[in-house]
């Protein structure tokens, strides 16, 4: 098992109490029937510390005290671009074209604009503008490559989103989750962003742990789409281990088995389920192909 990241907390089984549920039994019944909760209503979340999908993945990847991601992690760059596409899809800005009579697969279908209304997030709106201006449209796989700058087409290099990790870290600084420091690495100075709000980081880690342990539902379509996406993209970004490292051996094995079960799903079939978001499954397929 990899060395545990500083600041992570041992998973505890905490009984959640909700005064609203007690006062409104019908609301409690409805929540039992539909577990696709809006993340904005999660216990402990405030407007100031509500995080985007890409901020959560970066936060999982950051070393708490050092304030930077592992130098050996070459997956997080493309993983964060996948987060951006899913975040835009969850906000109703982009979608996959229809499968058509030929039933084109997820990775062969193009990403199209659904709404060009700005999100208010500079990084998301920059990506959204690129999607709007792209003619003809491109596939999810191509967008991940273009936004990462990993393309042989020099005409597409202008689409690359630059300094994504630094920009996300600054967002987290503004939200009070991280702070900014300068560290000297012999030949150069580097700006780092250590965790300053351990509560926010611990809450994120516990949310990930609970999603595959105490709150596991064994059905991806009954899970919150954002939380399901976090599991997939944290794995694709090679940072999921950081959330599971504090677990005892038994819980760790259970958590990893359930994640493997998710990774082995038939994404084409899952994307055909009513009321699902096809673009999310296309992003999953692009990373787990």
PDB file of C-alpha atoms in Angstrom:
ATOM      1  CA  UNK A   1       0.000   0.000   0.000  1.00  0.00           C
ATOM      2  CA  UNK A   2       1.301   3.449  -0.811  1.00  0.00           C
ATOM      3  CA  UNK A   3       2.429   5.744   1.944  1.00  0.00           C
ATOM      4  CA  UNK A   4      -0.485   7.492   3.538  1.00  0.00           C
ATOM      5  CA  UNK A   5      -1.005  11.135   2.741  1.00  0.00           C
ATOM      6  CA  UNK A   6      -0.737  13.522   5.675  1.00  0.00           C
ATOM      7  CA  UNK A   7      -3.977  15.009   6.851  1.00  0.00           C
ATOM      8  CA  UNK A   8      -6.274  12.195   5.746  1.00  0.00           C
ATOM      9  CA  UNK A   9      -8.555  10.825   8.415  1.00  0.00           C
ATOM     10  CA  UNK A  10      -9.486   7.256   9.299  1.00  0.00           C
ATOM     11  CA  UNK A  11     -12.952   6.460   8.044  1.00  0.00           C
ATOM     12  CA  UNK A  12     -15.561   6.458  10.785  1.00  0.00           C
ATOM     13  CA  UNK A  13     -19.169   5.345  10.639  1.00  0.00           C
ATOM     14  CA  UNK A  14     -21.043   8.491  11.556  1.00  0.00           C
ATOM     15  CA  UNK A  15     -24.807   8.412  11.879  1.00  0.00           C
ATOM     16  CA  UNK A  16     -26.223  11.317   9.945  1.00  0.00           C
ATOM     17  CA  UNK A  17     -29.080  13.119  11.596  1.00  0.00           C
ATOM     18  CA  UNK A  18     -31.371  15.398   9.686  1.00  0.00           C
ATOM     19  CA  UNK A  19     -33.895  17.528  11.484  1.00  0.00           C
ATOM     20  CA  UNK A  20     -35.542  18.272   8.145  1.00  0.00           C
ATOM     21  CA  UNK A  21     -36.185  14.576   7.535  1.00  0.00           C
ATOM     22  CA  UNK A  22     -37.675  14.220  10.985  1.00  0.00           C
ATOM     23  CA  UNK A  23     -40.030  17.109  10.344  1.00  0.00           C
ATOM     24  CA  UNK A  24     -40.957  15.943   6.874  1.00  0.00           C
ATOM     25  CA  UNK A  25     -41.326  12.138   6.620  1.00  0.00           C
ATOM     26  CA  UNK A  26     -42.421  12.331   2.975  1.00  0.00           C
ATOM     27  CA  UNK A  27     -39.177  14.029   2.030  1.00  0.00           C
ATOM     28  CA  UNK A  28     -37.282  11.252   3.786  1.00  0.00           C
ATOM     29  CA  UNK A  29     -39.248   8.617   1.873  1.00  0.00           C
ATOM     30  CA  UNK A  30     -38.501  10.363  -1.404  1.00  0.00           C
ATOM     31  CA  UNK A  31     -34.794  10.402  -0.637  1.00  0.00           C
ATOM     32  CA  UNK A  32     -34.891   6.645  -0.049  1.00  0.00           C
ATOM     33  CA  UNK A  33     -36.436   6.150  -3.471  1.00  0.00           C
ATOM     34  CA  UNK A  34     -33.994   8.444  -5.228  1.00  0.00           C
ATOM     35  CA  UNK A  35     -30.389   8.405  -4.050  1.00  0.00           C
ATOM     36  CA  UNK A  36     -29.190  10.727  -6.793  1.00  0.00           C
ATOM     37  CA  UNK A  37     -28.756  13.547  -4.297  1.00  0.00           C
ATOM     38  CA  UNK A  38     -27.777  17.053  -5.320  1.00  0.00           C
ATOM     39  CA  UNK A  39     -24.290  17.542  -3.975  1.00  0.00           C
ATOM     40  CA  UNK A  40     -25.149  21.087  -3.023  1.00  0.00           C
ATOM     41  CA  UNK A  41     -27.297  19.782  -0.169  1.00  0.00           C
ATOM     42  CA  UNK A  42     -24.570  17.625   1.358  1.00  0.00           C
ATOM     43  CA  UNK A  43     -24.153  17.958   5.051  1.00  0.00           C
ATOM     44  CA  UNK A  44     -21.333  20.292   5.984  1.00  0.00           C
ATOM     45  CA  UNK A  45     -21.075  21.976   2.582  1.00  0.00           C
ATOM     46  CA  UNK A  46     -21.371  25.734   2.430  1.00  0.00           C
ATOM     47  CA  UNK A  47     -21.507  27.909  -0.649  1.00  0.00           C
ATOM     48  CA  UNK A  48     -17.937  29.024  -0.065  1.00  0.00           C
ATOM     49  CA  UNK A  49     -16.466  25.509   0.053  1.00  0.00           C
ATOM     50  CA  UNK A  50     -18.631  23.862  -2.601  1.00  0.00           C
ATOM     51  CA  UNK A  51     -16.152  22.417  -5.057  1.00  0.00           C
ATOM     52  CA  UNK A  52     -16.262  21.612  -8.748  1.00  0.00           C
ATOM     53  CA  UNK A  53     -15.420  18.101  -9.921  1.00  0.00           C
ATOM     54  CA  UNK A  54     -11.964  19.172 -11.113  1.00  0.00           C
ATOM     55  CA  UNK A  55     -11.236  20.952  -7.830  1.00  0.00           C
ATOM     56  CA  UNK A  56     -12.132  17.802  -5.912  1.00  0.00           C
ATOM     57  CA  UNK A  57      -9.846  15.624  -8.045  1.00  0.00           C
ATOM     58  CA  UNK A  58      -6.977  18.090  -7.644  1.00  0.00           C
ATOM     59  CA  UNK A  59      -7.538  18.280  -3.888  1.00  0.00           C
ATOM     60  CA  UNK A  60      -7.387  14.489  -3.626  1.00  0.00           C
ATOM     61  CA  UNK A  61      -4.099  14.565  -5.520  1.00  0.00           C
ATOM     62  CA  UNK A  62      -2.407  17.306  -3.504  1.00  0.00           C
ATOM     63  CA  UNK A  63       0.016  16.425  -0.732  1.00  0.00           C
ATOM     64  CA  UNK A  64      -1.451  18.197   2.295  1.00  0.00           C
ATOM     65  CA  UNK A  65       1.712  19.753   3.730  1.00  0.00           C
ATOM     66  CA  UNK A  66       3.824  19.992   0.586  1.00  0.00           C
ATOM     67  CA  UNK A  67       1.048  21.535  -1.504  1.00  0.00           C
ATOM     68  CA  UNK A  68       1.767  19.874  -4.849  1.00  0.00           C
ATOM     69  CA  UNK A  69       0.809  16.708  -6.708  1.00  0.00           C
ATOM     70  CA  UNK A  70       3.165  13.766  -7.132  1.00  0.00           C
ATOM     71  CA  UNK A  71       5.890  14.399  -9.693  1.00  0.00           C
ATOM     72  CA  UNK A  72       5.311  10.841 -10.928  1.00  0.00           C
ATOM     73  CA  UNK A  73       1.632  11.361 -11.697  1.00  0.00           C
ATOM     74  CA  UNK A  74       1.310  11.741 -15.455  1.00  0.00           C
ATOM     75  CA  UNK A  75      -2.441  10.965 -15.478  1.00  0.00           C
ATOM     76  CA  UNK A  76      -3.919  13.924 -13.643  1.00  0.00           C
ATOM     77  CA  UNK A  77      -3.523  16.367 -16.528  1.00  0.00           C
ATOM     78  CA  UNK A  78      -5.856  14.495 -18.875  1.00  0.00           C
ATOM     79  CA  UNK A  79      -8.040  13.469 -15.925  1.00  0.00           C
ATOM     80  CA  UNK A  80      -8.754  17.100 -15.095  1.00  0.00           C
ATOM     81  CA  UNK A  81      -9.776  17.757 -18.717  1.00  0.00           C
ATOM     82  CA  UNK A  82     -12.214  14.873 -18.430  1.00  0.00           C
ATOM     83  CA  UNK A  83     -13.576  16.522 -15.283  1.00  0.00           C
ATOM     84  CA  UNK A  84     -14.144  19.741 -17.222  1.00  0.00           C
ATOM     85  CA  UNK A  85     -16.172  17.949 -19.888  1.00  0.00           C
ATOM     86  CA  UNK A  86     -18.298  16.182 -17.291  1.00  0.00           C
ATOM     87  CA  UNK A  87     -18.794  19.397 -15.305  1.00  0.00           C
ATOM     88  CA  UNK A  88     -20.061  21.119 -18.454  1.00  0.00           C
ATOM     89  CA  UNK A  89     -22.361  18.165 -19.151  1.00  0.00           C
ATOM     90  CA  UNK A  90     -23.742  18.163 -15.611  1.00  0.00           C
ATOM     91  CA  UNK A  91     -24.475  21.872 -15.960  1.00  0.00           C
ATOM     92  CA  UNK A  92     -26.387  21.278 -19.194  1.00  0.00           C
ATOM     93  CA  UNK A  93     -23.935  23.070 -21.488  1.00  0.00           C
ATOM     94  CA  UNK A  94     -22.783  20.197 -23.719  1.00  0.00           C
ATOM     95  CA  UNK A  95     -24.086  16.776 -24.760  1.00  0.00           C
ATOM     96  CA  UNK A  96     -23.395  13.896 -27.139  1.00  0.00           C
ATOM     97  CA  UNK A  97     -24.983  13.866 -30.560  1.00  0.00           C
ATOM     98  CA  UNK A  98     -27.720  11.275 -31.051  1.00  0.00           C
ATOM     99  CA  UNK A  99     -26.607   7.721 -31.760  1.00  0.00           C
ATOM    100  CA  UNK A 100     -28.594   7.748 -35.002  1.00  0.00           C
ATOM    101  CA  UNK A 101     -29.870   4.867 -37.099  1.00  0.00           C
ATOM    102  CA  UNK A 102     -26.399   3.286 -37.202  1.00  0.00           C
ATOM    103  CA  UNK A 103     -26.160   3.299 -33.397  1.00  0.00           C
ATOM    104  CA  UNK A 104     -22.725   4.869 -33.247  1.00  0.00           C
ATOM    105  CA  UNK A 105     -20.729   4.012 -30.151  1.00  0.00           C
ATOM    106  CA  UNK A 106     -19.976   6.502 -27.368  1.00  0.00           C
ATOM    107  CA  UNK A 107     -16.433   7.183 -28.543  1.00  0.00           C
ATOM    108  CA  UNK A 108     -17.546   7.808 -32.137  1.00  0.00           C
ATOM    109  CA  UNK A 109     -20.203  10.368 -31.300  1.00  0.00           C
ATOM    110  CA  UNK A 110     -19.460  14.096 -31.347  1.00  0.00           C
ATOM    111  CA  UNK A 111     -19.714  16.589 -28.508  1.00  0.00           C
ATOM    112  CA  UNK A 112     -22.222  19.301 -29.365  1.00  0.00           C
ATOM    113  CA  UNK A 113     -23.306  22.530 -27.741  1.00  0.00           C
ATOM    114  CA  UNK A 114     -26.503  22.401 -25.724  1.00  0.00           C
ATOM    115  CA  UNK A 115     -26.350  25.884 -24.219  1.00  0.00           C
ATOM    116  CA  UNK A 116     -23.731  28.633 -24.501  1.00  0.00           C
ATOM    117  CA  UNK A 117     -24.874  30.373 -21.322  1.00  0.00           C
ATOM    118  CA  UNK A 118     -21.726  31.192 -19.286  1.00  0.00           C
ATOM    119  CA  UNK A 119     -21.214  29.114 -16.154  1.00  0.00           C
ATOM    120  CA  UNK A 120     -19.415  31.846 -14.214  1.00  0.00           C
ATOM    121  CA  UNK A 121     -16.324  29.644 -13.925  1.00  0.00           C
ATOM    122  CA  UNK A 122     -13.492  31.016 -16.080  1.00  0.00           C
ATOM    123  CA  UNK A 123     -11.979  27.621 -16.849  1.00  0.00           C
ATOM    124  CA  UNK A 124     -15.313  26.051 -17.781  1.00  0.00           C
ATOM    125  CA  UNK A 125     -16.317  29.019 -19.907  1.00  0.00           C
ATOM    126  CA  UNK A 126     -13.000  28.890 -21.765  1.00  0.00           C
ATOM    127  CA  UNK A 127     -13.585  25.233 -22.613  1.00  0.00           C
ATOM    128  CA  UNK A 128     -17.218  25.963 -23.502  1.00  0.00           C
ATOM    129  CA  UNK A 129     -16.142  28.631 -25.999  1.00  0.00           C
ATOM    130  CA  UNK A 130     -13.810  26.131 -27.686  1.00  0.00           C
ATOM    131  CA  UNK A 131     -16.680  23.655 -28.049  1.00  0.00           C
ATOM    132  CA  UNK A 132     -18.886  26.375 -29.493  1.00  0.00           C
ATOM    133  CA  UNK A 133     -16.252  27.434 -32.025  1.00  0.00           C
ATOM    134  CA  UNK A 134     -15.307  23.904 -33.112  1.00  0.00           C
ATOM    135  CA  UNK A 135     -16.513  23.139 -36.647  1.00  0.00           C
ATOM    136  CA  UNK A 136     -17.002  20.310 -37.346  1.00  0.00           C
ATOM    137  CA  UNK A 137     -17.631  18.919 -33.836  1.00  0.00           C
ATOM    138  CA  UNK A 138     -15.182  16.471 -32.253  1.00  0.00           C
ATOM    139  CA  UNK A 139     -15.422  13.349 -30.086  1.00  0.00           C
ATOM    140  CA  UNK A 140     -14.877  13.182 -26.323  1.00  0.00           C
ATOM    141  CA  UNK A 141     -11.519  11.474 -26.832  1.00  0.00           C
ATOM    142  CA  UNK A 142     -10.372  14.245 -29.176  1.00  0.00           C
ATOM    143  CA  UNK A 143     -11.493  16.950 -26.756  1.00  0.00           C
ATOM    144  CA  UNK A 144      -9.498  15.430 -23.910  1.00  0.00           C
ATOM    145  CA  UNK A 145      -6.411  15.405 -26.150  1.00  0.00           C
ATOM    146  CA  UNK A 146      -6.958  18.950 -27.436  1.00  0.00           C
ATOM    147  CA  UNK A 147      -7.630  20.467 -24.018  1.00  0.00           C
ATOM    148  CA  UNK A 148      -4.527  18.667 -22.661  1.00  0.00           C
ATOM    149  CA  UNK A 149      -2.356  19.819 -25.573  1.00  0.00           C
ATOM    150  CA  UNK A 150      -1.597  16.179 -26.405  1.00  0.00           C
ATOM    151  CA  UNK A 151      -2.224  16.354 -30.139  1.00  0.00           C
ATOM    152  CA  UNK A 152      -0.064  16.118 -33.239  1.00  0.00           C
ATOM    153  CA  UNK A 153      -2.280  18.640 -35.022  1.00  0.00           C
ATOM    154  CA  UNK A 154      -0.589  22.053 -34.667  1.00  0.00           C
ATOM    155  CA  UNK A 155      -3.840  23.792 -35.577  1.00  0.00           C
ATOM    156  CA  UNK A 156      -5.461  22.355 -32.441  1.00  0.00           C
ATOM    157  CA  UNK A 157      -2.757  23.471 -30.008  1.00  0.00           C
ATOM    158  CA  UNK A 158      -4.539  26.797 -29.544  1.00  0.00           C
ATOM    159  CA  UNK A 159      -7.357  24.864 -27.842  1.00  0.00           C
ATOM    160  CA  UNK A 160      -5.113  23.668 -25.017  1.00  0.00           C
ATOM    161  CA  UNK A 161      -6.183  24.833 -21.567  1.00  0.00           C
ATOM    162  CA  UNK A 162      -2.989  26.030 -19.919  1.00  0.00           C
ATOM    163  CA  UNK A 163      -1.977  26.125 -16.248  1.00  0.00           C
ATOM    164  CA  UNK A 164      -5.091  24.179 -15.246  1.00  0.00           C
ATOM    165  CA  UNK A 165      -3.676  22.857 -11.965  1.00  0.00           C
ATOM    166  CA  UNK A 166      -2.425  26.277 -10.914  1.00  0.00           C
ATOM    167  CA  UNK A 167      -5.722  27.923 -11.814  1.00  0.00           C
ATOM    168  CA  UNK A 168      -7.711  25.315  -9.903  1.00  0.00           C
ATOM    169  CA  UNK A 169      -5.385  25.684  -6.921  1.00  0.00           C
ATOM    170  CA  UNK A 170      -5.993  29.440  -6.924  1.00  0.00           C
ATOM    171  CA  UNK A 171      -9.738  28.777  -6.929  1.00  0.00           C
ATOM    172  CA  UNK A 172      -9.248  26.585  -3.851  1.00  0.00           C
ATOM    173  CA  UNK A 173      -7.184  29.324  -2.228  1.00  0.00           C
ATOM    174  CA  UNK A 174     -10.046  31.772  -2.806  1.00  0.00           C
ATOM    175  CA  UNK A 175     -12.428  29.257  -1.208  1.00  0.00           C
ATOM    176  CA  UNK A 176     -10.181  29.014   1.849  1.00  0.00           C
ATOM    177  CA  UNK A 177      -9.242  25.367   1.285  1.00  0.00           C
ATOM    178  CA  UNK A 178      -5.605  25.947   0.300  1.00  0.00           C
ATOM    179  CA  UNK A 179      -2.974  28.588   0.954  1.00  0.00           C
ATOM    180  CA  UNK A 180      -0.053  29.775  -1.199  1.00  0.00           C
ATOM    181  CA  UNK A 181       3.621  29.381  -0.372  1.00  0.00           C
ATOM    182  CA  UNK A 182       6.979  29.537  -2.145  1.00  0.00           C
ATOM    183  CA  UNK A 183       9.358  26.599  -1.839  1.00  0.00           C
ATOM    184  CA  UNK A 184      12.949  26.346  -2.998  1.00  0.00           C
ATOM    185  CA  UNK A 185      13.907  23.219  -4.940  1.00  0.00           C
ATOM    186  CA  UNK A 186      17.672  23.725  -5.310  1.00  0.00           C
ATOM    187  CA  UNK A 187      17.657  25.044  -8.872  1.00  0.00           C
ATOM    188  CA  UNK A 188      14.299  26.764  -8.891  1.00  0.00           C
ATOM    189  CA  UNK A 189      11.516  28.205  -6.768  1.00  0.00           C
ATOM    190  CA  UNK A 190       8.041  26.711  -7.006  1.00  0.00           C
ATOM    191  CA  UNK A 191       4.682  28.034  -5.889  1.00  0.00           C
ATOM    192  CA  UNK A 192       2.926  25.445  -3.740  1.00  0.00           C
ATOM    193  CA  UNK A 193      -0.555  25.272  -2.243  1.00  0.00           C
ATOM    194  CA  UNK A 194      -0.664  23.390   1.088  1.00  0.00           C
ATOM    195  CA  UNK A 195      -4.031  22.450   2.561  1.00  0.00           C
ATOM    196  CA  UNK A 196      -5.179  25.007   5.114  1.00  0.00           C
ATOM    197  CA  UNK A 197      -8.752  23.772   5.642  1.00  0.00           C
ATOM    198  CA  UNK A 198      -8.328  20.172   6.793  1.00  0.00           C
ATOM    199  CA  UNK A 199     -12.066  19.919   7.400  1.00  0.00           C
ATOM    200  CA  UNK A 200     -12.852  20.385   3.704  1.00  0.00           C
ATOM    201  CA  UNK A 201     -10.231  17.815   2.684  1.00  0.00           C
ATOM    202  CA  UNK A 202     -11.360  15.322   5.331  1.00  0.00           C
ATOM    203  CA  UNK A 203     -15.001  15.733   4.303  1.00  0.00           C
ATOM    204  CA  UNK A 204     -14.068  15.049   0.679  1.00  0.00           C
ATOM    205  CA  UNK A 205     -12.082  11.942   1.604  1.00  0.00           C
ATOM    206  CA  UNK A 206     -14.917  10.634   3.791  1.00  0.00           C
ATOM    207  CA  UNK A 207     -17.430  11.245   1.005  1.00  0.00           C
ATOM    208  CA  UNK A 208     -15.353   9.147  -1.388  1.00  0.00           C
ATOM    209  CA  UNK A 209     -14.865   6.393   1.191  1.00  0.00           C
ATOM    210  CA  UNK A 210     -18.531   6.272   2.177  1.00  0.00           C
ATOM    211  CA  UNK A 211     -19.654   6.125  -1.466  1.00  0.00           C
ATOM    212  CA  UNK A 212     -18.170   2.617  -1.765  1.00  0.00           C
ATOM    213  CA  UNK A 213     -18.673   1.520   1.839  1.00  0.00           C
ATOM    214  CA  UNK A 214     -21.507   2.661   4.112  1.00  0.00           C
ATOM    215  CA  UNK A 215     -23.515   4.336   1.304  1.00  0.00           C
ATOM    216  CA  UNK A 216     -22.822   1.800  -1.434  1.00  0.00           C
ATOM    217  CA  UNK A 217     -25.974   1.075  -3.484  1.00  0.00           C
ATOM    218  CA  UNK A 218     -24.607  -1.392  -6.067  1.00  0.00           C
ATOM    219  CA  UNK A 219     -26.304   0.476  -8.923  1.00  0.00           C
ATOM    220  CA  UNK A 220     -24.513   3.321 -10.722  1.00  0.00           C
ATOM    221  CA  UNK A 221     -27.822   4.860 -11.775  1.00  0.00           C
ATOM    222  CA  UNK A 222     -28.898   5.285  -8.144  1.00  0.00           C
ATOM    223  CA  UNK A 223     -25.675   7.073  -7.303  1.00  0.00           C
ATOM    224  CA  UNK A 224     -25.281  10.825  -7.546  1.00  0.00           C
ATOM    225  CA  UNK A 225     -23.892  11.476 -11.047  1.00  0.00           C
ATOM    226  CA  UNK A 226     -21.286  13.868  -9.688  1.00  0.00           C
ATOM    227  CA  UNK A 227     -20.111  11.388  -7.063  1.00  0.00           C
ATOM    228  CA  UNK A 228     -19.992   8.562  -9.613  1.00  0.00           C
ATOM    229  CA  UNK A 229     -17.935  10.812 -11.878  1.00  0.00           C
ATOM    230  CA  UNK A 230     -15.609  11.660  -9.005  1.00  0.00           C
ATOM    231  CA  UNK A 231     -14.845   7.976  -8.450  1.00  0.00           C
ATOM    232  CA  UNK A 232     -14.107   7.356 -12.130  1.00  0.00           C
ATOM    233  CA  UNK A 233     -12.073  10.511 -12.709  1.00  0.00           C
ATOM    234  CA  UNK A 234     -10.141  10.187  -9.444  1.00  0.00           C
ATOM    235  CA  UNK A 235      -9.180   6.701 -10.606  1.00  0.00           C
ATOM    236  CA  UNK A 236      -8.297   7.954 -14.098  1.00  0.00           C
ATOM    237  CA  UNK A 237      -6.187  10.717 -12.511  1.00  0.00           C
ATOM    238  CA  UNK A 238      -4.407   8.203 -10.260  1.00  0.00           C
ATOM    239  CA  UNK A 239      -5.457   9.949  -7.038  1.00  0.00           C
ATOM    240  CA  UNK A 240      -8.193   7.615  -5.754  1.00  0.00           C
ATOM    241  CA  UNK A 241      -5.651   5.658  -3.707  1.00  0.00           C
ATOM    242  CA  UNK A 242      -5.075   8.788  -1.619  1.00  0.00           C
ATOM    243  CA  UNK A 243      -8.670   8.605  -0.371  1.00  0.00           C
ATOM    244  CA  UNK A 244      -8.543   4.878   0.368  1.00  0.00           C
ATOM    245  CA  UNK A 245      -5.080   4.720   1.976  1.00  0.00           C
ATOM    246  CA  UNK A 246      -6.326   5.539   5.538  1.00  0.00           C
ATOM    247  CA  UNK A 247      -8.806   2.626   5.508  1.00  0.00           C
ATOM    248  CA  UNK A 248      -8.200  -0.564   7.451  1.00  0.00           C
ATOM    249  CA  UNK A 249      -7.296  -3.588   5.313  1.00  0.00           C
ATOM    250  CA  UNK A 250     -10.801  -5.070   5.189  1.00  0.00           C
ATOM    251  CA  UNK A 251     -12.497  -1.818   4.168  1.00  0.00           C
ATOM    252  CA  UNK A 252      -9.734  -1.120   1.667  1.00  0.00           C
ATOM    253  CA  UNK A 253     -10.316  -4.452  -0.073  1.00  0.00           C
ATOM    254  CA  UNK A 254     -14.083  -3.892  -0.177  1.00  0.00           C
ATOM    255  CA  UNK A 255     -13.648  -0.358  -1.545  1.00  0.00           C
ATOM    256  CA  UNK A 256     -11.223  -1.436  -4.264  1.00  0.00           C
ATOM    257  CA  UNK A 257     -13.415  -4.360  -5.319  1.00  0.00           C
ATOM    258  CA  UNK A 258     -16.434  -2.091  -5.709  1.00  0.00           C
ATOM    259  CA  UNK A 259     -14.426   0.404  -7.735  1.00  0.00           C
ATOM    260  CA  UNK A 260     -13.236  -2.431  -9.974  1.00  0.00           C
ATOM    261  CA  UNK A 261     -16.864  -3.484 -10.428  1.00  0.00           C
ATOM    262  CA  UNK A 262     -17.665   0.044 -11.644  1.00  0.00           C
ATOM    263  CA  UNK A 263     -14.708   0.070 -14.015  1.00  0.00           C
ATOM    264  CA  UNK A 264     -15.823  -3.225 -15.547  1.00  0.00           C
ATOM    265  CA  UNK A 265     -19.335  -2.009 -16.408  1.00  0.00           C
ATOM    266  CA  UNK A 266     -20.472  -2.045 -20.036  1.00  0.00           C
ATOM    267  CA  UNK A 267     -20.495   1.708 -20.626  1.00  0.00           C
ATOM    268  CA  UNK A 268     -22.404   1.452 -23.909  1.00  0.00           C
ATOM    269  CA  UNK A 269     -25.221  -0.441 -22.203  1.00  0.00           C
ATOM    270  CA  UNK A 270     -25.234   1.824 -19.144  1.00  0.00           C
ATOM    271  CA  UNK A 271     -25.481   4.915 -21.353  1.00  0.00           C
ATOM    272  CA  UNK A 272     -28.788   3.616 -22.771  1.00  0.00           C
ATOM    273  CA  UNK A 273     -30.481   3.711 -19.376  1.00  0.00           C
ATOM    274  CA  UNK A 274     -33.296   6.319 -19.247  1.00  0.00           C
ATOM    275  CA  UNK A 275     -32.469   9.666 -17.630  1.00  0.00           C
ATOM    276  CA  UNK A 276     -28.735   9.060 -17.676  1.00  0.00           C
ATOM    277  CA  UNK A 277     -26.151  11.476 -19.091  1.00  0.00           C
ATOM    278  CA  UNK A 278     -24.544   9.873 -22.135  1.00  0.00           C
ATOM    279  CA  UNK A 279     -21.594  12.240 -22.248  1.00  0.00           C
ATOM    280  CA  UNK A 280     -20.537  11.181 -18.751  1.00  0.00           C
ATOM    281  CA  UNK A 281     -20.372   7.562 -19.873  1.00  0.00           C
ATOM    282  CA  UNK A 282     -18.449   8.590 -22.984  1.00  0.00           C
ATOM    283  CA  UNK A 283     -15.798  10.241 -20.782  1.00  0.00           C
ATOM    284  CA  UNK A 284     -15.612   7.082 -18.642  1.00  0.00           C
ATOM    285  CA  UNK A 285     -15.179   5.012 -21.804  1.00  0.00           C
ATOM    286  CA  UNK A 286     -12.406   7.305 -23.057  1.00  0.00           C
ATOM    287  CA  UNK A 287     -10.323   6.619 -19.966  1.00  0.00           C
ATOM    288  CA  UNK A 288     -11.226   2.957 -19.379  1.00  0.00           C
ATOM    289  CA  UNK A 289     -10.932   1.783 -22.976  1.00  0.00           C
TER     290      UNK A 289
END
